[in-house]
mmCIF file of C-alpha atoms in Angstrom:
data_model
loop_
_atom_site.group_PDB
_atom_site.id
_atom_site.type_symbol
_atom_site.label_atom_id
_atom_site.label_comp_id
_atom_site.label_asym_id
_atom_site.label_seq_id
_atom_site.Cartn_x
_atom_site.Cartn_y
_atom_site.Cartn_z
ATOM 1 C CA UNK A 1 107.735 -9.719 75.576
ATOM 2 C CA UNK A 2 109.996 -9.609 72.982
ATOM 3 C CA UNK A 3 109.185 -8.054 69.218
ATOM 4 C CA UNK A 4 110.167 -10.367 66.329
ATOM 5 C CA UNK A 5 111.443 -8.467 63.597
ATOM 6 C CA UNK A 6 108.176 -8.180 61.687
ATOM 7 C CA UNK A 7 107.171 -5.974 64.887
ATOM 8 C CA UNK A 8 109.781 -4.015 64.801
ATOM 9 C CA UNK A 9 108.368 -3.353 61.033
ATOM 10 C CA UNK A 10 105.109 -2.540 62.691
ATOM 11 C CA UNK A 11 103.276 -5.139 61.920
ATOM 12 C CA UNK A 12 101.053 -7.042 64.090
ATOM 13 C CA UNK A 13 102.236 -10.233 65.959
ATOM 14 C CA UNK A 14 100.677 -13.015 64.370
ATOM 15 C CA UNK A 15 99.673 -16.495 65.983
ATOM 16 C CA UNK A 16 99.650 -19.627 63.658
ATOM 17 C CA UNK A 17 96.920 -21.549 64.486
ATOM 18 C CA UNK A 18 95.817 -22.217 60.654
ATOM 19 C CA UNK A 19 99.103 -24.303 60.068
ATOM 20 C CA UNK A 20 101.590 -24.117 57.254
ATOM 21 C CA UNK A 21 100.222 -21.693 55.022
ATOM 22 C CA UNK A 22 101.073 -19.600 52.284
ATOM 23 C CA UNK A 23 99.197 -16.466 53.705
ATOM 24 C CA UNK A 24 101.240 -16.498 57.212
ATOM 25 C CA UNK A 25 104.763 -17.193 55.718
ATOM 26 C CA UNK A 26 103.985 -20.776 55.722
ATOM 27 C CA UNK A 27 106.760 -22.515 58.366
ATOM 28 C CA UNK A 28 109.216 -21.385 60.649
ATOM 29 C CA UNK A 29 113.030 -22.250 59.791
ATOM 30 C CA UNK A 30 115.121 -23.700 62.260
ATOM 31 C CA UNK A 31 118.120 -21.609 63.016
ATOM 32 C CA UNK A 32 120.876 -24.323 61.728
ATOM 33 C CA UNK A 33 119.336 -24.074 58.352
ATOM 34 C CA UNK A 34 118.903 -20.038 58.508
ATOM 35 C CA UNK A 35 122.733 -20.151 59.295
ATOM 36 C CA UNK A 36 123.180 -22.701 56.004
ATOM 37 C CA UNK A 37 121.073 -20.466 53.993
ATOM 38 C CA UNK A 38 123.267 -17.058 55.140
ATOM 39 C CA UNK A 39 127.073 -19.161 54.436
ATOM 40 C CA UNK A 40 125.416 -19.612 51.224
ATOM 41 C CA UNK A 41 124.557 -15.889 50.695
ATOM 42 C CA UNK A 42 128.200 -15.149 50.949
ATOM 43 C CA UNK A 43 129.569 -17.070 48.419
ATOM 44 C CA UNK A 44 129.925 -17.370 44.307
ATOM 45 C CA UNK A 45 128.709 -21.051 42.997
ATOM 46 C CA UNK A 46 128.844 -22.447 39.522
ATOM 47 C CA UNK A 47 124.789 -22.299 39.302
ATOM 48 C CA UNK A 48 124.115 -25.014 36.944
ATOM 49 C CA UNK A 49 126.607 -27.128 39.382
ATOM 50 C CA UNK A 50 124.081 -26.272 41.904
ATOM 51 C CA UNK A 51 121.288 -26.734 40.163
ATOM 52 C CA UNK A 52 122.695 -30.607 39.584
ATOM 53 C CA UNK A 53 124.017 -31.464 43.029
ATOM 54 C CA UNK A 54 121.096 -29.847 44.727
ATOM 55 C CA UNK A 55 119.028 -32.341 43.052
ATOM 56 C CA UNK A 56 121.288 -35.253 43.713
ATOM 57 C CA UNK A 57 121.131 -34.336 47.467
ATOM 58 C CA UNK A 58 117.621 -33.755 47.106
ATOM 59 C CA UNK A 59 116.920 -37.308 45.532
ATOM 60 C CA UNK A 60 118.798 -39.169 48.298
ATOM 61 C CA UNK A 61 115.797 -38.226 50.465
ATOM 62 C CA UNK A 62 113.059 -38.906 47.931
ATOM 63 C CA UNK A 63 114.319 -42.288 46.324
ATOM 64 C CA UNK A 64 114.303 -40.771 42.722
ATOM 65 C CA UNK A 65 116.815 -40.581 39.848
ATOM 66 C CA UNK A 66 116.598 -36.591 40.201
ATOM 67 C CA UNK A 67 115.226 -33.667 41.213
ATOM 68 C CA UNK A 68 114.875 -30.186 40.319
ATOM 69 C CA UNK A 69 114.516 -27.456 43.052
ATOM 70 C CA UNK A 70 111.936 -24.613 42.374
ATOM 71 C CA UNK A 71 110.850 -21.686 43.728
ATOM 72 C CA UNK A 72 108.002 -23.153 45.269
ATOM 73 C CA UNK A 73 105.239 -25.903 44.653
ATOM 74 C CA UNK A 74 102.788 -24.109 42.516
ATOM 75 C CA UNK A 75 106.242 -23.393 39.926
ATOM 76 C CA UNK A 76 107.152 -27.179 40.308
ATOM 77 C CA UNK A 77 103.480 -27.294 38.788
ATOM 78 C CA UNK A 78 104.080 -25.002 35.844
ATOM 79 C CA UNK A 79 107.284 -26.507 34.949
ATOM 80 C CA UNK A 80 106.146 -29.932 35.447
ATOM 81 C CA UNK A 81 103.161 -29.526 32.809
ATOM 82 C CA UNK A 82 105.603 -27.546 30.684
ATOM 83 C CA UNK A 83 108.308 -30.214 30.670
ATOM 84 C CA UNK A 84 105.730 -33.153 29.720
ATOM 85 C CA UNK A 85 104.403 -30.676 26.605
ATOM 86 C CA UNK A 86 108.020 -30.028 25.167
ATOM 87 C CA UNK A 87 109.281 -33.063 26.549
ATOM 88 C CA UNK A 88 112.549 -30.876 26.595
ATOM 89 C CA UNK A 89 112.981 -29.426 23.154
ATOM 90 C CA UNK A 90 114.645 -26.493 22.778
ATOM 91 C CA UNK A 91 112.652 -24.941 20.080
ATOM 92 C CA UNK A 92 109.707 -25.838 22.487
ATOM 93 C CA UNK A 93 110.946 -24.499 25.235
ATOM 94 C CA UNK A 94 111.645 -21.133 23.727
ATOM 95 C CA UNK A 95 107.693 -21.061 22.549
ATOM 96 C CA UNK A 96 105.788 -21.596 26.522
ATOM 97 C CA UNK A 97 103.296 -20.983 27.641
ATOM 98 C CA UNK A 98 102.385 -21.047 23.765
ATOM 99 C CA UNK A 99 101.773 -25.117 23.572
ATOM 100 C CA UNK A 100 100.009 -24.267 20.142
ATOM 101 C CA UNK A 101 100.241 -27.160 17.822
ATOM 102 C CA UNK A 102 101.676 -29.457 20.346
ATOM 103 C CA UNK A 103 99.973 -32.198 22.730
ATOM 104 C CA UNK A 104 98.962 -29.914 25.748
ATOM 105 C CA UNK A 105 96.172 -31.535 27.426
ATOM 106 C CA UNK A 106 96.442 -32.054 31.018
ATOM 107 C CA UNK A 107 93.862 -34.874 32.391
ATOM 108 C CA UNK A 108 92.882 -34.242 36.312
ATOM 109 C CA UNK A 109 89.662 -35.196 38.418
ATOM 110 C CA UNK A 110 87.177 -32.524 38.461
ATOM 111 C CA UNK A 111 87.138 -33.122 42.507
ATOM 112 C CA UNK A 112 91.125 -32.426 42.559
ATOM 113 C CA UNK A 113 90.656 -28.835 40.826
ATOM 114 C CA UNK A 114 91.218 -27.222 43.438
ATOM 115 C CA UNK A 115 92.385 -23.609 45.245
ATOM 116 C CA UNK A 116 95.040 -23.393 47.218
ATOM 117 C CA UNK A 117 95.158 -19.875 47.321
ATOM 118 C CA UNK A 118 95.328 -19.529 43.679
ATOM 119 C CA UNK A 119 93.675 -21.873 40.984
ATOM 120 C CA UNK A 120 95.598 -24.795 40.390
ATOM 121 C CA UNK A 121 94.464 -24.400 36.779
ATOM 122 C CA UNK A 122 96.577 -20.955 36.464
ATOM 123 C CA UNK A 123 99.548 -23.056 37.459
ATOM 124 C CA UNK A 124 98.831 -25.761 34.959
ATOM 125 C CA UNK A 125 98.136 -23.101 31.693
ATOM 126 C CA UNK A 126 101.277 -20.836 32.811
ATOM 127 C CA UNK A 127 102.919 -24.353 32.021
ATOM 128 C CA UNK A 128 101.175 -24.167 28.790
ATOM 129 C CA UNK A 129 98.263 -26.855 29.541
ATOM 130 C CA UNK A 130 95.338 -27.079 29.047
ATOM 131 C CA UNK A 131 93.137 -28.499 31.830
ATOM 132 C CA UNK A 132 90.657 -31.786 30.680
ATOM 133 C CA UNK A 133 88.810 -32.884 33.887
ATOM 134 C CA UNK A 134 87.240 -36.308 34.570
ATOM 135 C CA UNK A 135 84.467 -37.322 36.621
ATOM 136 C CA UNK A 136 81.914 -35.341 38.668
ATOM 137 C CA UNK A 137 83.329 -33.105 41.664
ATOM 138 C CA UNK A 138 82.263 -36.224 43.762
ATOM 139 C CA UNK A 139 82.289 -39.022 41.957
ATOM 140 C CA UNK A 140 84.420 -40.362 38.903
ATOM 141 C CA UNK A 141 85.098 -43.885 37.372
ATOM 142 C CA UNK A 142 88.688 -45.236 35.267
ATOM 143 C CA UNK A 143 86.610 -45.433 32.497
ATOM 144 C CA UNK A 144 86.194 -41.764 32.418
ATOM 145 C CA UNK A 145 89.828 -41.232 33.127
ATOM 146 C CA UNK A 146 90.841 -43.510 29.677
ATOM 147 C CA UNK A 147 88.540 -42.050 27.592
ATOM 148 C CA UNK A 148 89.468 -38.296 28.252
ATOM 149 C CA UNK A 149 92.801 -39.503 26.733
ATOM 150 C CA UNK A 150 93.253 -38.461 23.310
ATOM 151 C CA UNK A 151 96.895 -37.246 20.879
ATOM 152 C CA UNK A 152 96.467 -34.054 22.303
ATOM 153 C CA UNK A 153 96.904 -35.413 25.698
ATOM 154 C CA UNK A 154 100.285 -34.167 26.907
ATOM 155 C CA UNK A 155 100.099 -35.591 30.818
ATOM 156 C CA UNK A 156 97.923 -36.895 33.316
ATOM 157 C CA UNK A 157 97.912 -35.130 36.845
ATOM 158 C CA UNK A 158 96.879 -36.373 40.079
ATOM 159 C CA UNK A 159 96.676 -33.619 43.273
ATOM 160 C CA UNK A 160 96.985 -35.155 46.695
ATOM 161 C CA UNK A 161 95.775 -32.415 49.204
ATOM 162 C CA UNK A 162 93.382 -32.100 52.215
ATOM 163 C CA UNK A 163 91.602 -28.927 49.602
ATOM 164 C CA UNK A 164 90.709 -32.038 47.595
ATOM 165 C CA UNK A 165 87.082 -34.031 47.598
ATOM 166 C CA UNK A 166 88.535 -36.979 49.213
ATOM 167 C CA UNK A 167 85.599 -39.504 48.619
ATOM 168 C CA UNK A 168 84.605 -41.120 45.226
ATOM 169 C CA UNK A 169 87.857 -40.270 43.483
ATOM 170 C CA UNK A 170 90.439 -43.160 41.580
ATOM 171 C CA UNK A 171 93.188 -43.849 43.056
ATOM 172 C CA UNK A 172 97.084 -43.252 42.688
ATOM 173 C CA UNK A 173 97.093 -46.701 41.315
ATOM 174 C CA UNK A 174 95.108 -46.176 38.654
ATOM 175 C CA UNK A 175 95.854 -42.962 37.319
ATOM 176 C CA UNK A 176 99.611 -44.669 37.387
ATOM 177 C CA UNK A 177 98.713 -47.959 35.218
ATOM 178 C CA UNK A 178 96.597 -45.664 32.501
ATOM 179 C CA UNK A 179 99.533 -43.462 32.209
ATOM 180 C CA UNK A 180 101.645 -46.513 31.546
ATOM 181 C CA UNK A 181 99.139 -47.612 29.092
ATOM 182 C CA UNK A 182 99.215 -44.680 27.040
ATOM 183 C CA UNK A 183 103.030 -44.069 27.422
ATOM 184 C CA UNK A 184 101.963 -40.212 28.860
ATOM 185 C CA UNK A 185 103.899 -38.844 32.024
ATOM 186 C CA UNK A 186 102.284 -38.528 35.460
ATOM 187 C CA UNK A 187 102.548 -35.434 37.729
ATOM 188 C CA UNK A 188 101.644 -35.841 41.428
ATOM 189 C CA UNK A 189 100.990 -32.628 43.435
ATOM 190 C CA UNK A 190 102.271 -33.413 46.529
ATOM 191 C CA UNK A 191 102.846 -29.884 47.251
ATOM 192 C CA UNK A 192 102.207 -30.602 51.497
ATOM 193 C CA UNK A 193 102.898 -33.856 51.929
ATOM 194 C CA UNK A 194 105.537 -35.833 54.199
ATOM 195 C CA UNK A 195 106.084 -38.717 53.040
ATOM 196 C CA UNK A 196 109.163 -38.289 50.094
ATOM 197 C CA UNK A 197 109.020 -42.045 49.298
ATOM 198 C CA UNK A 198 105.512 -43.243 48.403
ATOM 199 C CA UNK A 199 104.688 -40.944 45.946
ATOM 200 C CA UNK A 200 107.969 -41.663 43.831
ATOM 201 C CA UNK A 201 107.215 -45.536 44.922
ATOM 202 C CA UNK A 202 104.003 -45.211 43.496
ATOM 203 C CA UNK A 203 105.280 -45.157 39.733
ATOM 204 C CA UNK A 204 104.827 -41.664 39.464
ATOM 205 C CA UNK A 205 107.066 -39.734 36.693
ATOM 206 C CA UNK A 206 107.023 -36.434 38.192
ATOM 207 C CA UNK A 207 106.073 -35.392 42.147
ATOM 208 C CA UNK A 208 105.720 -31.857 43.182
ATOM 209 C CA UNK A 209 106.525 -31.111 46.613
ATOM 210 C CA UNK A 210 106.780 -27.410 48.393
ATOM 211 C CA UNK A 211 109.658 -27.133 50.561
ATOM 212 C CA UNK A 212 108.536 -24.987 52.995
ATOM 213 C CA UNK A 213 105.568 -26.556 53.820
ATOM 214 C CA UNK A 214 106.514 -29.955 55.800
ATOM 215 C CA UNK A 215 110.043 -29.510 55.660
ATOM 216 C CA UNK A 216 110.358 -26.595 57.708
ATOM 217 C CA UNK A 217 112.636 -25.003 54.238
ATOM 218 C CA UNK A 218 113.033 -21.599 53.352
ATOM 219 C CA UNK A 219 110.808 -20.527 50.139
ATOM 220 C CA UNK A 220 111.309 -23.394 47.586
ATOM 221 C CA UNK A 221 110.219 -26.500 45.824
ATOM 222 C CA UNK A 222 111.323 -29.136 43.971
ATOM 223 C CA UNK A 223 109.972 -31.539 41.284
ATOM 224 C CA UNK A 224 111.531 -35.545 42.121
ATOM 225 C CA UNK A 225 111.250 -38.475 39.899
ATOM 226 C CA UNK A 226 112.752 -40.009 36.386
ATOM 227 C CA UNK A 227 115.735 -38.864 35.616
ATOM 228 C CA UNK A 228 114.467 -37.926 31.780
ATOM 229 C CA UNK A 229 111.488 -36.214 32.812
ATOM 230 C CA UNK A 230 113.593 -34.391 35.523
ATOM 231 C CA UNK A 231 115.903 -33.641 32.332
ATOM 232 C CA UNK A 232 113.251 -32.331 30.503
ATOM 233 C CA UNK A 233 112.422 -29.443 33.903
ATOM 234 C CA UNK A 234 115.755 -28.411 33.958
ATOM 235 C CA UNK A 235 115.357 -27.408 30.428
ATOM 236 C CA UNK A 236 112.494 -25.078 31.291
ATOM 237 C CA UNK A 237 115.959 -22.948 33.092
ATOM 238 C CA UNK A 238 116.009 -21.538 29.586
ATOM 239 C CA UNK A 239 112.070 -20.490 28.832
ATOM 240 C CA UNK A 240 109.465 -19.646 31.901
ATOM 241 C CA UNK A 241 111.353 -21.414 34.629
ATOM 242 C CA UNK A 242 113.636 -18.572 34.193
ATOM 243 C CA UNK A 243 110.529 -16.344 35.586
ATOM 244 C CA UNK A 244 110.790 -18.582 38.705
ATOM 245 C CA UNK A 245 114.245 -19.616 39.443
ATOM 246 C CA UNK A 246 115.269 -20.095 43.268
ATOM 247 C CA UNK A 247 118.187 -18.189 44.455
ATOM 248 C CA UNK A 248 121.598 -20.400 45.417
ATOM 249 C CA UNK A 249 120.577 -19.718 48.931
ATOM 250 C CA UNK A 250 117.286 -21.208 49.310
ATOM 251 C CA UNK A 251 118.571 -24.580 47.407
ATOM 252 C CA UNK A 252 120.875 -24.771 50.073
ATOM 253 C CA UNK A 253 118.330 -24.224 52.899
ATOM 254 C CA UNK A 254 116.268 -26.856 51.543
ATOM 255 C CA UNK A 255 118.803 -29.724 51.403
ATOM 256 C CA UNK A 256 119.950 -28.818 55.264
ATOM 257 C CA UNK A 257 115.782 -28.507 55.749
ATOM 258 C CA UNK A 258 115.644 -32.317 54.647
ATOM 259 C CA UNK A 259 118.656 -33.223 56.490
ATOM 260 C CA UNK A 260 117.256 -31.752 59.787
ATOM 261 C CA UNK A 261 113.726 -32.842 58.784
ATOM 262 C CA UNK A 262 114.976 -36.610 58.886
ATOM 263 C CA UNK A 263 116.773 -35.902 62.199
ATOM 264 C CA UNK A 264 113.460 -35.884 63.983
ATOM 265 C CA UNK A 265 110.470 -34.194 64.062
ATOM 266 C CA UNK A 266 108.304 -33.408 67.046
ATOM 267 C CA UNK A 267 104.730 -35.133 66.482
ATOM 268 C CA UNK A 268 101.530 -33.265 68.490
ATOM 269 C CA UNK A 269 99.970 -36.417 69.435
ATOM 270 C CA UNK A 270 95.904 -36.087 70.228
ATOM 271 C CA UNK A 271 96.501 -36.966 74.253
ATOM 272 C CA UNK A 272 98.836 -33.883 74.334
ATOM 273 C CA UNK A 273 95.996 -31.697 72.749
ATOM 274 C CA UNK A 274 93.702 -32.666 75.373
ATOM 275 C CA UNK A 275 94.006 -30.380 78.139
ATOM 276 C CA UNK A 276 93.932 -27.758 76.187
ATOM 277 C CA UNK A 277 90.859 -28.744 74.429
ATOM 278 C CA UNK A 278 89.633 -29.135 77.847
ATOM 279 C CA UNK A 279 90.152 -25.704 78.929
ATOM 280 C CA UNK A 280 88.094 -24.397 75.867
ATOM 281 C CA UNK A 281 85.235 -26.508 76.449
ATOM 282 C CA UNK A 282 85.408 -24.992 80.198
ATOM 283 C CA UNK A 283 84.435 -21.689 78.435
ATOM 284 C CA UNK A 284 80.451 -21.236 78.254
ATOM 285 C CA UNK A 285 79.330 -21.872 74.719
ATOM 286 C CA UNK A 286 82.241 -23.580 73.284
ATOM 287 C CA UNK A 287 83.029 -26.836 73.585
ATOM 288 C CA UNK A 288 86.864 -28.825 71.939
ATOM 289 C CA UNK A 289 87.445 -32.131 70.488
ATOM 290 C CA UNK A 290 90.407 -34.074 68.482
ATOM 291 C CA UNK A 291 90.022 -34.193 65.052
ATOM 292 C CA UNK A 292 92.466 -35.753 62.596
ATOM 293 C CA UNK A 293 93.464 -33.872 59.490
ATOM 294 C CA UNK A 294 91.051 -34.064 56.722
ATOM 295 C CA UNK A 295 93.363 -36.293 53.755
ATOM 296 C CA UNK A 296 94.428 -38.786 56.500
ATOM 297 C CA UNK A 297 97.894 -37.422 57.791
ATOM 298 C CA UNK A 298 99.044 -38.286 60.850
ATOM 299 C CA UNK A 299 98.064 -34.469 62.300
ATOM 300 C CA UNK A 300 96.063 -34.131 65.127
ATOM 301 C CA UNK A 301 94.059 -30.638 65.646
ATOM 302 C CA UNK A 302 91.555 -29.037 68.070
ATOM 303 C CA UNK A 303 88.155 -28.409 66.800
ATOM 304 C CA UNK A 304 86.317 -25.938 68.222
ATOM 305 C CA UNK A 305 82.083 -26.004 67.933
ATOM 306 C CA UNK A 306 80.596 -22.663 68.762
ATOM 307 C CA UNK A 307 77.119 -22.562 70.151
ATOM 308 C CA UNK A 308 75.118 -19.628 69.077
ATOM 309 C CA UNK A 309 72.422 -19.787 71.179
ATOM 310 C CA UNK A 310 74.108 -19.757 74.304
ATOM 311 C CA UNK A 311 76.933 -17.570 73.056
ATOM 312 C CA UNK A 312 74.945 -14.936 70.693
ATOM 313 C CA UNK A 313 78.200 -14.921 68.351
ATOM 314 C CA UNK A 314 78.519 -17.553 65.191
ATOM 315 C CA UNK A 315 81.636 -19.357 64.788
ATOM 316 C CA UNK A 316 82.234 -16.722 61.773
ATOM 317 C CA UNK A 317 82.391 -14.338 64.030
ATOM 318 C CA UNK A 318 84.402 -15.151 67.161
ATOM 319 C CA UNK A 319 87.161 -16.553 64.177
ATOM 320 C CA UNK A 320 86.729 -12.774 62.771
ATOM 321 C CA UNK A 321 87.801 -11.443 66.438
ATOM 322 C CA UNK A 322 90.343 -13.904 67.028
ATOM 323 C CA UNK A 323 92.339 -12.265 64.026
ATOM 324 C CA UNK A 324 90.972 -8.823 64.703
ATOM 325 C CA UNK A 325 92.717 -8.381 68.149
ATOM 326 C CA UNK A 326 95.760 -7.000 68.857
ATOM 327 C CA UNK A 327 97.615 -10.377 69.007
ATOM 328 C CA UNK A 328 96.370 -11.487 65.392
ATOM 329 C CA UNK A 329 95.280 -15.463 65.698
ATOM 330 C CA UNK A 330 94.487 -17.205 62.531
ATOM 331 C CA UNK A 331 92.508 -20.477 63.060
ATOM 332 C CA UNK A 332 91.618 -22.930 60.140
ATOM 333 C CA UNK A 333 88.331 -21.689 58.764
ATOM 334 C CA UNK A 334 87.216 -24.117 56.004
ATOM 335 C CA UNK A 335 84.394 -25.457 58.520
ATOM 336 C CA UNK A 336 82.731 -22.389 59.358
ATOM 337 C CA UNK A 337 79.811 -22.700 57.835
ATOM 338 C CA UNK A 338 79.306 -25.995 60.134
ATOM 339 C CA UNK A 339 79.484 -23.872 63.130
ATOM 340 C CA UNK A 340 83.241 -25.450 64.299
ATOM 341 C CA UNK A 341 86.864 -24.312 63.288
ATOM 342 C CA UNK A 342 90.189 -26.076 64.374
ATOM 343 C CA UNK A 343 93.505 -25.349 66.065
ATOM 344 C CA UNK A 344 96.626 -26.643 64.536
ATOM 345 C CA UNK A 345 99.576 -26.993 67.138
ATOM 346 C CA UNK A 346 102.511 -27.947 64.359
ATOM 347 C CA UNK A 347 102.545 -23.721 63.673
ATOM 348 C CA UNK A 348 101.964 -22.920 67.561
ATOM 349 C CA UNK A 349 105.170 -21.662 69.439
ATOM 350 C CA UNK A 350 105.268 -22.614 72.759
ATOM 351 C CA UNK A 351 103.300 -20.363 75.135
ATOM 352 C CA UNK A 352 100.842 -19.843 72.731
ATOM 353 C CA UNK A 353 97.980 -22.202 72.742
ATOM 354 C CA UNK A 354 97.568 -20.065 76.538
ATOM 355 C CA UNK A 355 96.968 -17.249 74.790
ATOM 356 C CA UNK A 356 94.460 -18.281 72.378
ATOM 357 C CA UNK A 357 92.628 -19.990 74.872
ATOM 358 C CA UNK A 358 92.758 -16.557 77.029
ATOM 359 C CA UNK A 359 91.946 -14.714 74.037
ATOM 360 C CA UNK A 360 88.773 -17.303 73.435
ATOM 361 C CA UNK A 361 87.358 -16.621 77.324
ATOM 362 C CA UNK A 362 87.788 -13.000 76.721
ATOM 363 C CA UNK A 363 85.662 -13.095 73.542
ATOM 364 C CA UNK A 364 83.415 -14.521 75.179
ATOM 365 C CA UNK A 365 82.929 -12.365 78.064
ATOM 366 C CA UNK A 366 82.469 -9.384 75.874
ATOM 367 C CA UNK A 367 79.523 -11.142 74.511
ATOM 368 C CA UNK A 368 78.314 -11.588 77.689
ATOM 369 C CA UNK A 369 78.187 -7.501 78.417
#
């Protein structure tokens, strides 16, 4: 077989079972946007002319005014929050992440605080915010949401993300009509989402999206939405944006990511998962199903129960020697404690859902000795 170029670095080969994520280089870039991103590389630009027709390009996907392109989501974070505290200013500008003396508060539900590898909060404060939650982590009402509000409330912020509690929360619609109310901007996290239309639709002022995540992009970002609000991020270029600007060659792999994004994407439907969830549950102690992903996206994954009676391993550790072997294979883990963990195909090359399950019947076996 042949070694991909992080072999030929010695490191391990690594199977994506876990999906897009941060920790595994996130997506894999098709080579017509790799080849955009290189023409880029070899060329001078004009980078605020960039910076300005990237975002048109951008918004003709999303259905905004503008856009801004970041380095990634969790920046589009920081800049949003710092944009909505200086609304822009200079003088304000120059000062972040020091929001002292200005309207800084940043409203969120306690059950959208979330981790996503790093605290959402540290995103939110290097934007010079300070985080006001609402609600109980499972449970939280409108009227809790309106009376968090206060002058020093700079923005609400609403996360959409399968890391979030995804019962007993408000909705989109509500967090949108308070922040009307009170004249304050709203920032949606859509840092993994698909859809580019609904969350602008929604009334939103600012939504954060990660490029590399659904679109397939090379490392970036990008903040969509009102045209002054957008204003106001670009103006973050001259204070701790700076810290996190995107090289001219990754905003040009993300507009040809979008482009070949809309072209068509290949969907893993649940009947095509079934054979191979067959095969696992062939394998003594394990048995497969379909499971949908956890926010309500139209992903389909393989969840895996492991039976430790029959099998004398926990599901903790047969994941553990899935990424322990010599082929590395990274499952999604959030379930372990439940006994189960899944198999997401979108991040599985082809030929390699064999392997796992090969890899899963030799595990087993072992155990049996």
């Amino acid at each position: 077989m042949t070694q991909n170029i992080y072999q030929q670095l010695g490191l391990k080969q690594v199977i994506n079972a876990c999906g897009k994520m941060t920790i595994l280089g996130v997506s894999s870039v098709a080579p017509q946007v790799m080849q955009a991103t290189a023409r880029a590389a070899f060329a001078f630009v004009e980078i605020d002319e960039l910076v300005d027709r990237t975002g048109e390009l951008v918004s003709r996907f999303t259905g905004a005014q503008d856009s801004y392109v970041t380095s990634c989501a969790s920046a589009g974070i920081a800049i949003a929050v710092a944009a909505a505290i200086t609304r822009g200013d200079p003088l304000r500008v120059a000062l972040m992440p020091d929001s002292s003396g200005m309207a800084n508060e940043v409203v969120m539900l306690r059950g959208h605080n979330v981790d996503y590898g790093a605290p959402i909060t540290s995103a939110i404060r290097l934007g010079g915010g300070r985080v006001v939650e609402v609600g109980a982590s499972n449970l939280a009402a409108r009227w809790q949401l309106e009376s968090a509000i206060t002058d020093e409330t700079a923005a609400l912020l609403y996360v959409k993300s399968h890391h979030c509690v995804q019962k007993g929360m408000l909705s989109i619609d509500d967090f949108v009509q308070v922040a009307q109310i009170h004249n304050l901007p709203l920032i949606v996290d859509a840092a993994a989402e698909e859809d580019l239309h609904a969350w602008v639709a929604s009334g939103a002022d600012m939504v954060v999206y990660s490029g590399a995540k659904a679109f397939n992009a090379p490392t970036s970002g990008f903040i969509t939405g009102k045209k002054p609000w957008i204003a106001a991020c670009k103006a973050q270029h001259h204070g701790i944006a700076r810290a996190m600007k995107i090289g001219k060659e990754n905003m040009v792999g993300l507009v040809y990511a979008l482009e070949n994004y809309y072209q068509g994407q290949t969907v893993v439907t649940a009947e095509q998962l079934q054979p191979t969830a067959e095969a696992i549950s062939a394998i003594r102690g394990l048995t497969a199903d379909i499971e949908q992903d956890e926010a309500g996206r139209a992903i389909w994954r393989i969840r895996v129960r492991v039976d430790t009676q029959v099998l004398g391993l926990d599901a903790r550790e047969v994941e553990a020697q899935l990424r322990g072997g010599d082929i590395a294979i990274y499952a999604r883990r959030y379930n372990l404690h439940q006994g189960v963990f899944s198999l997401d195909p979108r991040t599985v090359a082809e030929g390699e859902m064999a392997l796992i399950v090969a890899r899963l019947r030799e595990i087993v076996e072992h155990a049996a000795d």
